[in-house]
Short mmCIF file of C-alpha atoms and ligand atoms in Angstrom, two decimals:
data_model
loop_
_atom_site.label_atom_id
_atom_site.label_comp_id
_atom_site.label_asym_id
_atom_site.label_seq_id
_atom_site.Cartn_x
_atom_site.Cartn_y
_atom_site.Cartn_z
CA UNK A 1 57.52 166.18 10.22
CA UNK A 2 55.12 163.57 12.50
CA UNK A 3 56.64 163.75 15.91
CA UNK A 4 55.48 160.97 17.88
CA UNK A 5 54.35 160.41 21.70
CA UNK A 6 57.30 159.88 23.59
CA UNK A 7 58.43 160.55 27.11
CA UNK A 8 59.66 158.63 30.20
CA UNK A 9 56.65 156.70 30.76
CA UNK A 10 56.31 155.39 27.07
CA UNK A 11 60.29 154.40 27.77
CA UNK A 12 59.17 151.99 30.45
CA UNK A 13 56.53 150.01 28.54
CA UNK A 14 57.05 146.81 26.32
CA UNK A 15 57.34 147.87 22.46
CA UNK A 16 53.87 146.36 20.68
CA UNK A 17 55.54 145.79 17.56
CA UNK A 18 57.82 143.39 19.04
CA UNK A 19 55.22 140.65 18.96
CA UNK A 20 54.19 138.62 16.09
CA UNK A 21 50.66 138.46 15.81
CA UNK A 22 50.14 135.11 17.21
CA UNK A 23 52.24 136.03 20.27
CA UNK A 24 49.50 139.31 20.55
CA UNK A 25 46.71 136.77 20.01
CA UNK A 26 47.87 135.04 23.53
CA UNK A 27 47.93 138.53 25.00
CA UNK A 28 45.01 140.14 23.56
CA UNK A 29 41.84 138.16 23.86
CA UNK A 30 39.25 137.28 22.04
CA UNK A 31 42.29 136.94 19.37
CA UNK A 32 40.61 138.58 16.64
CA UNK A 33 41.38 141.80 18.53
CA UNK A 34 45.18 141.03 17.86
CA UNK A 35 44.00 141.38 13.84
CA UNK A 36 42.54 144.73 14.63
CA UNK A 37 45.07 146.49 16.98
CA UNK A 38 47.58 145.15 13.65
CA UNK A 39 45.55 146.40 11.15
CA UNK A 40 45.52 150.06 13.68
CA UNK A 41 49.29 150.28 13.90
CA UNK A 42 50.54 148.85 10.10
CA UNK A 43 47.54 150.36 7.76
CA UNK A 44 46.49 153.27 9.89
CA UNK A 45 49.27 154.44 11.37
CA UNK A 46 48.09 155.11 14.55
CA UNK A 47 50.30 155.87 17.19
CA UNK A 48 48.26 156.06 20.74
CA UNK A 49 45.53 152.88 21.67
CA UNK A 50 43.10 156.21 22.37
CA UNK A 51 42.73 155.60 18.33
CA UNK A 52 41.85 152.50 18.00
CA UNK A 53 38.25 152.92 18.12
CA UNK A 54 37.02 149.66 17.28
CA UNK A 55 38.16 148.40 20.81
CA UNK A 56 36.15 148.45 23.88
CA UNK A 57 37.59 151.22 26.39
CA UNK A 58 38.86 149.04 28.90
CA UNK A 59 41.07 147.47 26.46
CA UNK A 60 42.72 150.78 24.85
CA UNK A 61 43.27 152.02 28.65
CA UNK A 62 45.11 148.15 29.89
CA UNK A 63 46.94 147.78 26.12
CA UNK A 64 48.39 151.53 26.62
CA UNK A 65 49.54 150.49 30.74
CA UNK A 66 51.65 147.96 29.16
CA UNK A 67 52.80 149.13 25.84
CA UNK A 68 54.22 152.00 23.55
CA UNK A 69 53.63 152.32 19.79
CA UNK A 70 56.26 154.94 19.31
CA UNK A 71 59.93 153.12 20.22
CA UNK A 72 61.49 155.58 17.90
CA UNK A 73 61.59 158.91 17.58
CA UNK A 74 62.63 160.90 14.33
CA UNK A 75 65.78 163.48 14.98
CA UNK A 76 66.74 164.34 11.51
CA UNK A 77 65.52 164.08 8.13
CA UNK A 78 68.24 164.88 4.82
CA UNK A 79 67.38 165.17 1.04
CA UNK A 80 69.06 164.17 -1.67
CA UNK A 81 69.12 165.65 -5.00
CA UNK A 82 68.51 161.91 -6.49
CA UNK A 83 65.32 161.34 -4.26
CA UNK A 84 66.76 159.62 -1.23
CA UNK A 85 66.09 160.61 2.11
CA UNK A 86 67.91 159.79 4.81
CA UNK A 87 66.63 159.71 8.40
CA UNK A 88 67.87 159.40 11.75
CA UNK A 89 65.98 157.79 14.77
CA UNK A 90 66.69 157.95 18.52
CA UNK A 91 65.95 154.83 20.58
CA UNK A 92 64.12 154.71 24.13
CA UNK A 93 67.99 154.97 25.99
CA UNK A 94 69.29 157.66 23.54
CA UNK A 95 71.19 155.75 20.99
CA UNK A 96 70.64 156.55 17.38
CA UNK A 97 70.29 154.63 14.11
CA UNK A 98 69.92 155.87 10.75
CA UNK A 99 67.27 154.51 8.00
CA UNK A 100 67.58 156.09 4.05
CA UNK A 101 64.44 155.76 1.91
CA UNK A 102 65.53 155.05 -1.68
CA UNK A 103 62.95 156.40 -4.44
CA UNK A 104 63.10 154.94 -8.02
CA UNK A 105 60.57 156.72 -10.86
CA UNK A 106 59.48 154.03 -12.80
CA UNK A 107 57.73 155.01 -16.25
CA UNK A 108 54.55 152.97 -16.82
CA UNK A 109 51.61 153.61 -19.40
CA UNK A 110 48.48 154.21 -19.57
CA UNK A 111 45.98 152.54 -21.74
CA UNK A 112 45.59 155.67 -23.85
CA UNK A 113 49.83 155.04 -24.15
CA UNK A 114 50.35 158.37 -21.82
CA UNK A 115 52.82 157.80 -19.13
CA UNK A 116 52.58 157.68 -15.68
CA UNK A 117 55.27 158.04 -13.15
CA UNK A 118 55.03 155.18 -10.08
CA UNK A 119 57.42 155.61 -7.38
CA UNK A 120 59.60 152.59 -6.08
CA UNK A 121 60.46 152.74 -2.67
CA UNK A 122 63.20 150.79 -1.17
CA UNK A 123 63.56 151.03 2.91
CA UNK A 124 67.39 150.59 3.86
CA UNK A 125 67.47 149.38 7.23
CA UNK A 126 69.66 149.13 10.18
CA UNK A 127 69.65 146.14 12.62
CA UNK A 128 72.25 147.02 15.08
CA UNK A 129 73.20 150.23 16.70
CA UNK A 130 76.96 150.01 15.69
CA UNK A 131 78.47 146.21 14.67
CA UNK A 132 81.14 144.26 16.11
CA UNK A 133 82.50 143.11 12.34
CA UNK A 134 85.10 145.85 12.34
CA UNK A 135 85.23 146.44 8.59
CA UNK A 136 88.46 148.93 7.42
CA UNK A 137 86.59 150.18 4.97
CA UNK A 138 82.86 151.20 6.87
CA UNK A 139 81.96 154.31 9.21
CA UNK A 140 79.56 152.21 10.96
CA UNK A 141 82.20 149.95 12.18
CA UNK A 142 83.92 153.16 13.42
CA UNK A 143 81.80 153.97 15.97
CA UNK A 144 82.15 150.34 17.76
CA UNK A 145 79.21 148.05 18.76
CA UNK A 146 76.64 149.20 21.16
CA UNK A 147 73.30 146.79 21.34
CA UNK A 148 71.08 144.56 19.35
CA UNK A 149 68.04 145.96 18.00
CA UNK A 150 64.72 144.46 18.77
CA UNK A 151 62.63 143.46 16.15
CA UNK A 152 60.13 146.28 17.28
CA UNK A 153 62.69 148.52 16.98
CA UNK A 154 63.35 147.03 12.96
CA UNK A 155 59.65 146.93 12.40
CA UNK A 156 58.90 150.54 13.36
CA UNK A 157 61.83 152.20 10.94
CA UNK A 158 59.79 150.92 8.41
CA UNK A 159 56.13 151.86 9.28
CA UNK A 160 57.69 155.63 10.46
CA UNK A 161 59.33 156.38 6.61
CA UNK A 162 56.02 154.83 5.38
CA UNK A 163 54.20 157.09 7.77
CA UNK A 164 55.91 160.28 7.03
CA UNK A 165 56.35 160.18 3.43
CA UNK A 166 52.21 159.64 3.07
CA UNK A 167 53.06 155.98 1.73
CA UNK A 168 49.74 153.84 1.77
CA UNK A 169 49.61 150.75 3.01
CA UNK A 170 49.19 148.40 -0.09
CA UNK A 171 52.22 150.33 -1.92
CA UNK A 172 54.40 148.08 -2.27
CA UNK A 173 57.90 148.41 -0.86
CA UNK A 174 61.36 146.56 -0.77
CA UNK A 175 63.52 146.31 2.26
CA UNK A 176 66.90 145.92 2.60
CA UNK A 177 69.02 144.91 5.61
CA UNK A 178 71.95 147.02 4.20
CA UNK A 179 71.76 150.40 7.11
CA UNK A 180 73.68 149.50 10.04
CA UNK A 181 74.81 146.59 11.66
CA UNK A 182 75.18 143.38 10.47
CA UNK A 183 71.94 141.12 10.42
CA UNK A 184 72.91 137.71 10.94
CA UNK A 185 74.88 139.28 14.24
CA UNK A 186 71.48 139.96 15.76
CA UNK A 187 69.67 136.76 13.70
CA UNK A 188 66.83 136.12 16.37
CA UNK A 189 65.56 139.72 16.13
CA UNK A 190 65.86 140.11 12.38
CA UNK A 191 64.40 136.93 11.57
CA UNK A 192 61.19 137.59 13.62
CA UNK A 193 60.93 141.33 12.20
CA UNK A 194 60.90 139.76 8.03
CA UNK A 195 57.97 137.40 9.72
CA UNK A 196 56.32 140.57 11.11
CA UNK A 197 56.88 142.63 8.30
CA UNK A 198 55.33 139.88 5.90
CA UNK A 199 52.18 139.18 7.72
CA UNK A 200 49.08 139.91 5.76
CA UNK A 201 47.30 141.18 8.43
CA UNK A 202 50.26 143.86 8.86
CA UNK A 203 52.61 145.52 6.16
CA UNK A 204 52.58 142.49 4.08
CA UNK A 205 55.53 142.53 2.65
CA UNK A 206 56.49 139.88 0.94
CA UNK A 207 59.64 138.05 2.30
CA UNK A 208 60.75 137.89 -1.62
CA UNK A 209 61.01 141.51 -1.52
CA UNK A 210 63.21 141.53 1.32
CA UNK A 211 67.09 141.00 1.28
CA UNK A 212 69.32 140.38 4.27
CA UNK A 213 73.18 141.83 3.57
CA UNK A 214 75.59 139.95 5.43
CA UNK A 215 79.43 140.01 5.79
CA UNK A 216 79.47 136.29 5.31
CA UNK A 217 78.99 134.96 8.70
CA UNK A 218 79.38 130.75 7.18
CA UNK A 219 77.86 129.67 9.86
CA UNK A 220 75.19 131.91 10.47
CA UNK A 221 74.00 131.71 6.67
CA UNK A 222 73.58 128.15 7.03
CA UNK A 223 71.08 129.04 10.03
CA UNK A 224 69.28 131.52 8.16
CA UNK A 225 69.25 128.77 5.25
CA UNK A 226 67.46 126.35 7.11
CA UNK A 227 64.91 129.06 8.90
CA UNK A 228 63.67 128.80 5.08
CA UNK A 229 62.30 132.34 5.41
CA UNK A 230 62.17 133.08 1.69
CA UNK A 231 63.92 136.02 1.63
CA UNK A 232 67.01 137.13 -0.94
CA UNK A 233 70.39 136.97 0.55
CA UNK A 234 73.14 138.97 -0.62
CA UNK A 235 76.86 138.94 0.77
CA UNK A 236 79.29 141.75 0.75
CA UNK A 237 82.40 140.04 -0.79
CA UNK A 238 84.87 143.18 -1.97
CA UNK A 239 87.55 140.64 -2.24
CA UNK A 240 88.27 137.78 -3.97
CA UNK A 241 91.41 136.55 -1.99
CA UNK A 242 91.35 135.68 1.84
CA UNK A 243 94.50 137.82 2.05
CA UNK A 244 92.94 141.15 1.27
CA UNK A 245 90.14 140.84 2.56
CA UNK A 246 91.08 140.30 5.89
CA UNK A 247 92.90 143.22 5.63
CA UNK A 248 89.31 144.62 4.61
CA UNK A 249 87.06 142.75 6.73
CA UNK A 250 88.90 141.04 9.80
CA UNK A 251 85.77 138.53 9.92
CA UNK A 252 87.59 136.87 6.97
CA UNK A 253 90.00 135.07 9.43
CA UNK A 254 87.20 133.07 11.28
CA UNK A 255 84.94 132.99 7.60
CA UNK A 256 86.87 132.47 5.05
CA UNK A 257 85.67 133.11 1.12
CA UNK A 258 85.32 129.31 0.79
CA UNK A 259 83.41 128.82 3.80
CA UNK A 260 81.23 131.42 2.13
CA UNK A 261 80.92 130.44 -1.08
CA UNK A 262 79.84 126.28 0.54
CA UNK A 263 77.76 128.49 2.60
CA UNK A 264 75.93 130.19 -0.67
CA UNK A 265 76.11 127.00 -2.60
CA UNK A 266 73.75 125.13 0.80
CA UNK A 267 71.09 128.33 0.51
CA UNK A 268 67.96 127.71 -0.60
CA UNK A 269 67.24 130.61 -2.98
CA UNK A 270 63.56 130.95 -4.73
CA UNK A 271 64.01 129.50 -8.36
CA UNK A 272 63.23 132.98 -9.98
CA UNK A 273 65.80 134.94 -7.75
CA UNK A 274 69.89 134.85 -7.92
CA UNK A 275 72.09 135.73 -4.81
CA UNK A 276 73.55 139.12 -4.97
CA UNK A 277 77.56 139.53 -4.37
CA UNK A 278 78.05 143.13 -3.20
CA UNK A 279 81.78 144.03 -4.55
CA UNK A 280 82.58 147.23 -2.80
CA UNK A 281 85.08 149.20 -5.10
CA UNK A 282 88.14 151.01 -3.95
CA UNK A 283 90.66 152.84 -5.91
CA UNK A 284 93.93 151.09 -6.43
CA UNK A 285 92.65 148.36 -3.68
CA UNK A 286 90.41 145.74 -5.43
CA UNK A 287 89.67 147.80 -8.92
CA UNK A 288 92.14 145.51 -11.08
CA UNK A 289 90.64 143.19 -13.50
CA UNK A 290 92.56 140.31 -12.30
CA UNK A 291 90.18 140.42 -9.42
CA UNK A 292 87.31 140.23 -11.76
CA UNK A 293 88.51 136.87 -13.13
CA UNK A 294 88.61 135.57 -10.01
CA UNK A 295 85.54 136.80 -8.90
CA UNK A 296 83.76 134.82 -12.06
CA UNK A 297 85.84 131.46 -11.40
CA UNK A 298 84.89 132.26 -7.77
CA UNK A 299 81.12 132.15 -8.65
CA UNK A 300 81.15 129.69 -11.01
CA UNK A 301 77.92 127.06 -10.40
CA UNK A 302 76.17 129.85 -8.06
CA UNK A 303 72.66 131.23 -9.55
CA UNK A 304 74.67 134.73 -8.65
CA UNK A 305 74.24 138.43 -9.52
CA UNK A 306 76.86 140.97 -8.45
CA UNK A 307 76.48 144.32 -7.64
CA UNK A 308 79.59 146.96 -7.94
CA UNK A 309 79.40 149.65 -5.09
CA UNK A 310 81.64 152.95 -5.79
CA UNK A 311 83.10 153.21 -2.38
CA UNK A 312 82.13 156.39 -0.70
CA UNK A 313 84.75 158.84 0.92
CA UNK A 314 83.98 160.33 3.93
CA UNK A 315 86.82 162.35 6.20
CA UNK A 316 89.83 160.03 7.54
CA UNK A 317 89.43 157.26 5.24
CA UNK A 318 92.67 156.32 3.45
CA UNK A 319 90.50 154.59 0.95
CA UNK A 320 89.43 156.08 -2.38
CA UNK A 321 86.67 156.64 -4.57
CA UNK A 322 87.44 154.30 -7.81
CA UNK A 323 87.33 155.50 -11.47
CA UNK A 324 83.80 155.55 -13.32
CA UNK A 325 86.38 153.72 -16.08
CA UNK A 326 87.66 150.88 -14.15
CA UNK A 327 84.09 150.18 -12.92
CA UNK A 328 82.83 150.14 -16.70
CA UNK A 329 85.48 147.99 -17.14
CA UNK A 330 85.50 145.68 -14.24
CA UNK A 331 81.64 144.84 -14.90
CA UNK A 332 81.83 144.72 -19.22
CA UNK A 333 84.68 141.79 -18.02
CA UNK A 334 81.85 140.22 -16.50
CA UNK A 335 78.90 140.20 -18.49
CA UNK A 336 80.69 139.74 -21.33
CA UNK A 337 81.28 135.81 -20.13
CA UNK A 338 77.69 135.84 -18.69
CA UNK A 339 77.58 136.77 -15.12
CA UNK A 340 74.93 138.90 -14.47
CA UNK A 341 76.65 142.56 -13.11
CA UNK A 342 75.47 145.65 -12.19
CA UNK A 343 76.72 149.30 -10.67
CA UNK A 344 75.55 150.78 -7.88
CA UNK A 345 74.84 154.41 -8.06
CA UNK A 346 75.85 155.78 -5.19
CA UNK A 347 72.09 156.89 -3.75
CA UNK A 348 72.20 160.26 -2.10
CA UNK A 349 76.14 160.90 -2.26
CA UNK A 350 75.53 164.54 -1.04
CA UNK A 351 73.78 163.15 1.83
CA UNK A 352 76.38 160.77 2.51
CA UNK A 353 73.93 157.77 1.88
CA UNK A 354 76.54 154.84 2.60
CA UNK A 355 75.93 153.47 6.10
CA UNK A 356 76.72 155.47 9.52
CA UNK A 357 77.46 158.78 7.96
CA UNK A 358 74.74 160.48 8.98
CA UNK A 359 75.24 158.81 12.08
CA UNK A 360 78.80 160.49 12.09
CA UNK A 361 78.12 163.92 11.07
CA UNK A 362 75.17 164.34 13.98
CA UNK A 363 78.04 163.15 16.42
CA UNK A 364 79.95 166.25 14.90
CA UNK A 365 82.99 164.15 13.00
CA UNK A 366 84.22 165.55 9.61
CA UNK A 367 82.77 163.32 6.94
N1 LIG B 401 76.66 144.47 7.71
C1 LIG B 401 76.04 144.11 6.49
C2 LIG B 401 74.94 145.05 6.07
C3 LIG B 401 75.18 146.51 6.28
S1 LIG B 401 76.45 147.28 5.36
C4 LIG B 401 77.06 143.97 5.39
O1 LIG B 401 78.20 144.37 5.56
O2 LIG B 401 76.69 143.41 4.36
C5 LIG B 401 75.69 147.52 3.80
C6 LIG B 401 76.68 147.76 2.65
O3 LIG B 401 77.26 149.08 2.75
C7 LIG B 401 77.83 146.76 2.66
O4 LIG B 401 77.93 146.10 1.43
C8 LIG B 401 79.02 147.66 2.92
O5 LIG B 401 80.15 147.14 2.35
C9 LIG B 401 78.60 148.99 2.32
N2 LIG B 401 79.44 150.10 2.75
C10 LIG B 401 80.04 150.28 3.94
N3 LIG B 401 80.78 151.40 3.93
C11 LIG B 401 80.65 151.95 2.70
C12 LIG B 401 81.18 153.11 2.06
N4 LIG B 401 81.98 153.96 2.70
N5 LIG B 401 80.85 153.36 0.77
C13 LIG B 401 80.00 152.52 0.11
N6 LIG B 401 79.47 151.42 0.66
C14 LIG B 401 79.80 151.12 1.93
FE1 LIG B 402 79.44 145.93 9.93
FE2 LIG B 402 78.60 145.76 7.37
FE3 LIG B 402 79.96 147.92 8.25
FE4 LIG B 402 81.22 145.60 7.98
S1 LIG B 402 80.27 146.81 6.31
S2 LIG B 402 81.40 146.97 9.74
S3 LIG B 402 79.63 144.17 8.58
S4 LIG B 402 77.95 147.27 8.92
#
C-alpha cells in the first residue's frame, strides 16, 4: 500500500490540487511551469516537489513552503469477491471519507479473434464528509453532516485509487459522484474538481464520463444546468409519490418530484446520453408495480434511463433487501413499454459497497 508524506507541517499548507491550472499559471510563473508541475502530480504520480525534476531548485523548495500534494491519506483498503475495492481516506483534521473502485472485465478481441480482457474502472466518489439531506434509508446520512470537501480533496481520491492500483494515466476511467455526500450541496467545489479532472494537461477525463448523483435539489440542478459542464446527471428518485418519499427523503418537502422532473426537463443533456433515474428498491416499501406505472407516466417526454438499486441492509435498518423477483418484474414492466431499465448489482455486497458503510464499521457500529 503507497503511504504518502503526511505530518503536521504538510497539514498547514494550501492543497495544490485545489487550483485549476489557470489559477496555478497566476501562481507559478513563467506559466508553462503550471503544465509541468500538472503533468508531475496527474501522469506521474509524484507526491513531493523534490520530484519534479524538470523545475529549477528554487522553485521545488518555494512550491513545497506553500503547498502539500498528499491531502489524503489511505487508512483502509477492502476487497470484494466481485472486483471492487473499497477505500477509506483520512483528511488533514481527522475526518474520514470513503472512495470504492468499481472493476468491470470487458471481453475484447484480438485481430487473430483471441480475446483479451480490458478492465473498466469506475471511481465512486464522495463530496462531503457526511450530508445534511437526512435520507431514512442511507448510512451516510446517519452519521450527520460534518464539512464540505474541497475540490483538492475530490481531485486527489481519484489520482490515489489510480495511483495504488498501478492505473496509467491514459486508461480511461469513469467517475461517479455517488460515495458520500450529496454534490450539488457542496456545488462550487464539485463543479471546479469535474473542470480539474477534465483538463488535458491533467487526468483528462472527459466530463461525458462523469456523472453527478443528486437527491434532486430543483434548484440547484437548474444551476448546474446552466454551468453547461457536460457532464451526465442522474437523480435518486426511489419514489414516485411526494408522500413516500418524504417519508424516504425529507428533502422532498422543499423539492418536490415535479419540481424535479421541470428541473430534468430544463437540463441540457449531450444528444447521445439519457438522464439516469436511480430507483432505490426496498422490500414491501416501493417494490409494487403500481409504482412502476407511475414511474413511466412520470418520465414520459424525458430522454431517461433508470437504474434499479437492491437496497443494501446493514445493522438497525428497518428497511429490507427486495426480492430478485419483484426486481425482474418491476424492470420487464418497463422495458416492455420502452423505457430504457436496468439493475444494479449490488458491487461489493460483502464489503458493504453502498455509501458510508465502511465509514460505519471503522467507527465500530454493527453493519
Ligand atoms: N447524495 C447523492 C449521491 C450519493 S448517494 C444521492 O443521493 O444521489 C449514492 C446512491 O447510493 C444514492 O442513489 C443512494 O440512494 C444510494 N444508497 C444509499 N444508501 C443505500 C443502501 N443502503 N443500499 C443501496 N444504495 C444506497
Ligand atoms: Fe445524502 Fe445521498 Fe445519503 Fe441521501 S442518499 S443522505 S442525499 S448521501
Amino acid at each position: 500500500m503507497w503511504v504518502p508524506f503526511y505530518n503536521e507541517r504538510e497539514k498547514m499548507k494550501k492543497i495544490l490540487q485545489d487550483y485549476t491550472k489557470e489559477e496555478l499559471a497566476e501562481i507559478i510563473k513563467p506559466a508553462f511551469r503550471a503544465k509541468q508541475v500538472y503533468s508531475w502530480v496527474y501522469h506521474k504520480y509524484v507526491d513531493s516537489f523534490e520530484q519534479m525534476k524538470n523545475l529549477p531548485q528554487a522553485m521545488r523548495e518555494e512550491l513545497d513552503e506553500a503547498f502539500t500534494l498528499t491531502p489524503l491519506m489511505m487508512l483502509t483498503v477492502q476487497d470484494s469477491v466481485d472486483g471492487s475495492r473499497k477505500y477509506l481516506f483520512e483528511l488533514h483534521d481527522g475526518h474520514t471519507v470513503e472512495v470504492v473502485l468499481l472493476l468491470m472485465r470487458d471481453k475484447e478481441y484480438h485481430e487473430d479473434g483471441s480475446v483479451k480482457h480490458q478492465e473498466r474502472y469506475t471511481v465512486c466518489i464522495s463530496s462531503q464528509v457526511g450530508c445534511k439531506v437526512g435520507c431514512a434509508f442511507c448510512l451516510t446520512a446517519k452519521g450527520g453532516f460534518m464539512r464540505d470537501l474541497t475540490a483538492g480533496e475530490i481531485v486527489e481520491q481519484v489520482r490515489q485509487i489510480k495511483m495504488d492500483n498501478g492505473i496509467d494515466a491514459n486508461r480511461r476511467v469513469n467517475l461517479v459522484f455517488m460515495g458520500m455526500g450529496e454534490p450539488l450541496d457542496n456545488l462550487d467545489a464539485v463543479a471546479k474538481s469535474v473542470k480539474i479532472f477534465a483538463d488535458q494537461d491533467g487526468m483528462a477525463i472527459a466530463t461525458h464520463r462523469q456523472t453527478i448523483s443528486t437527491s434532486g435539489l430543483s434548484a440547484k440542478i437548474k444551476r448546474l444546468g446552466e454551468m453547461d459542464l457536460g457532464i451526465n446527471l442522474a437523480i435518486s428518485l426511489h419514489a414516485v409519490d411526494d408522500a413516500l418519499r418524504e417519508q424516504l427523503m425529507p428533502i422532498n418537502k422543499a423539492y418536490n418530484i415535479q419540481s424535479i422532473i421541470d428541473a430534468v426537463k430544463a437540463f441540457p443533456v449531450n444528444s447521445r446520453k439519457r438522464v439516469m433515474f436511480e430507483y432505490l428498491v426496498i422490500k414491501d416499501v416501493n417494490d409494487d408495480i403500481s409504482a412502476a406505472k407511475k414511474l413511466l407516466s412520470l418520465l414520459d417526454g424525458i430522454k431517461a434511463k433508470v437504474n434499479l438499486i437492491y437496497f443494501n441492509p446493514y445493522g438497525g435498518t428497518e428497511f429490507r433487501r427486495p426480492e430478485e423477483k419483484d426486481m425482474v418484474e418491476f424492470q420487464e414492466y418497463l422495458v416492455k413499454r420502452g423505457l430504457l431499465c436496468t439493475i444494479r448489482e449490488s458491487k461489493g455486497l460483502d464489503i458493504s459497497a453502498a455509501c458510508g458503510q465502511l465509514r460505519e464499521q471503522e467507527k465500530g457500529e454493527a453493519v
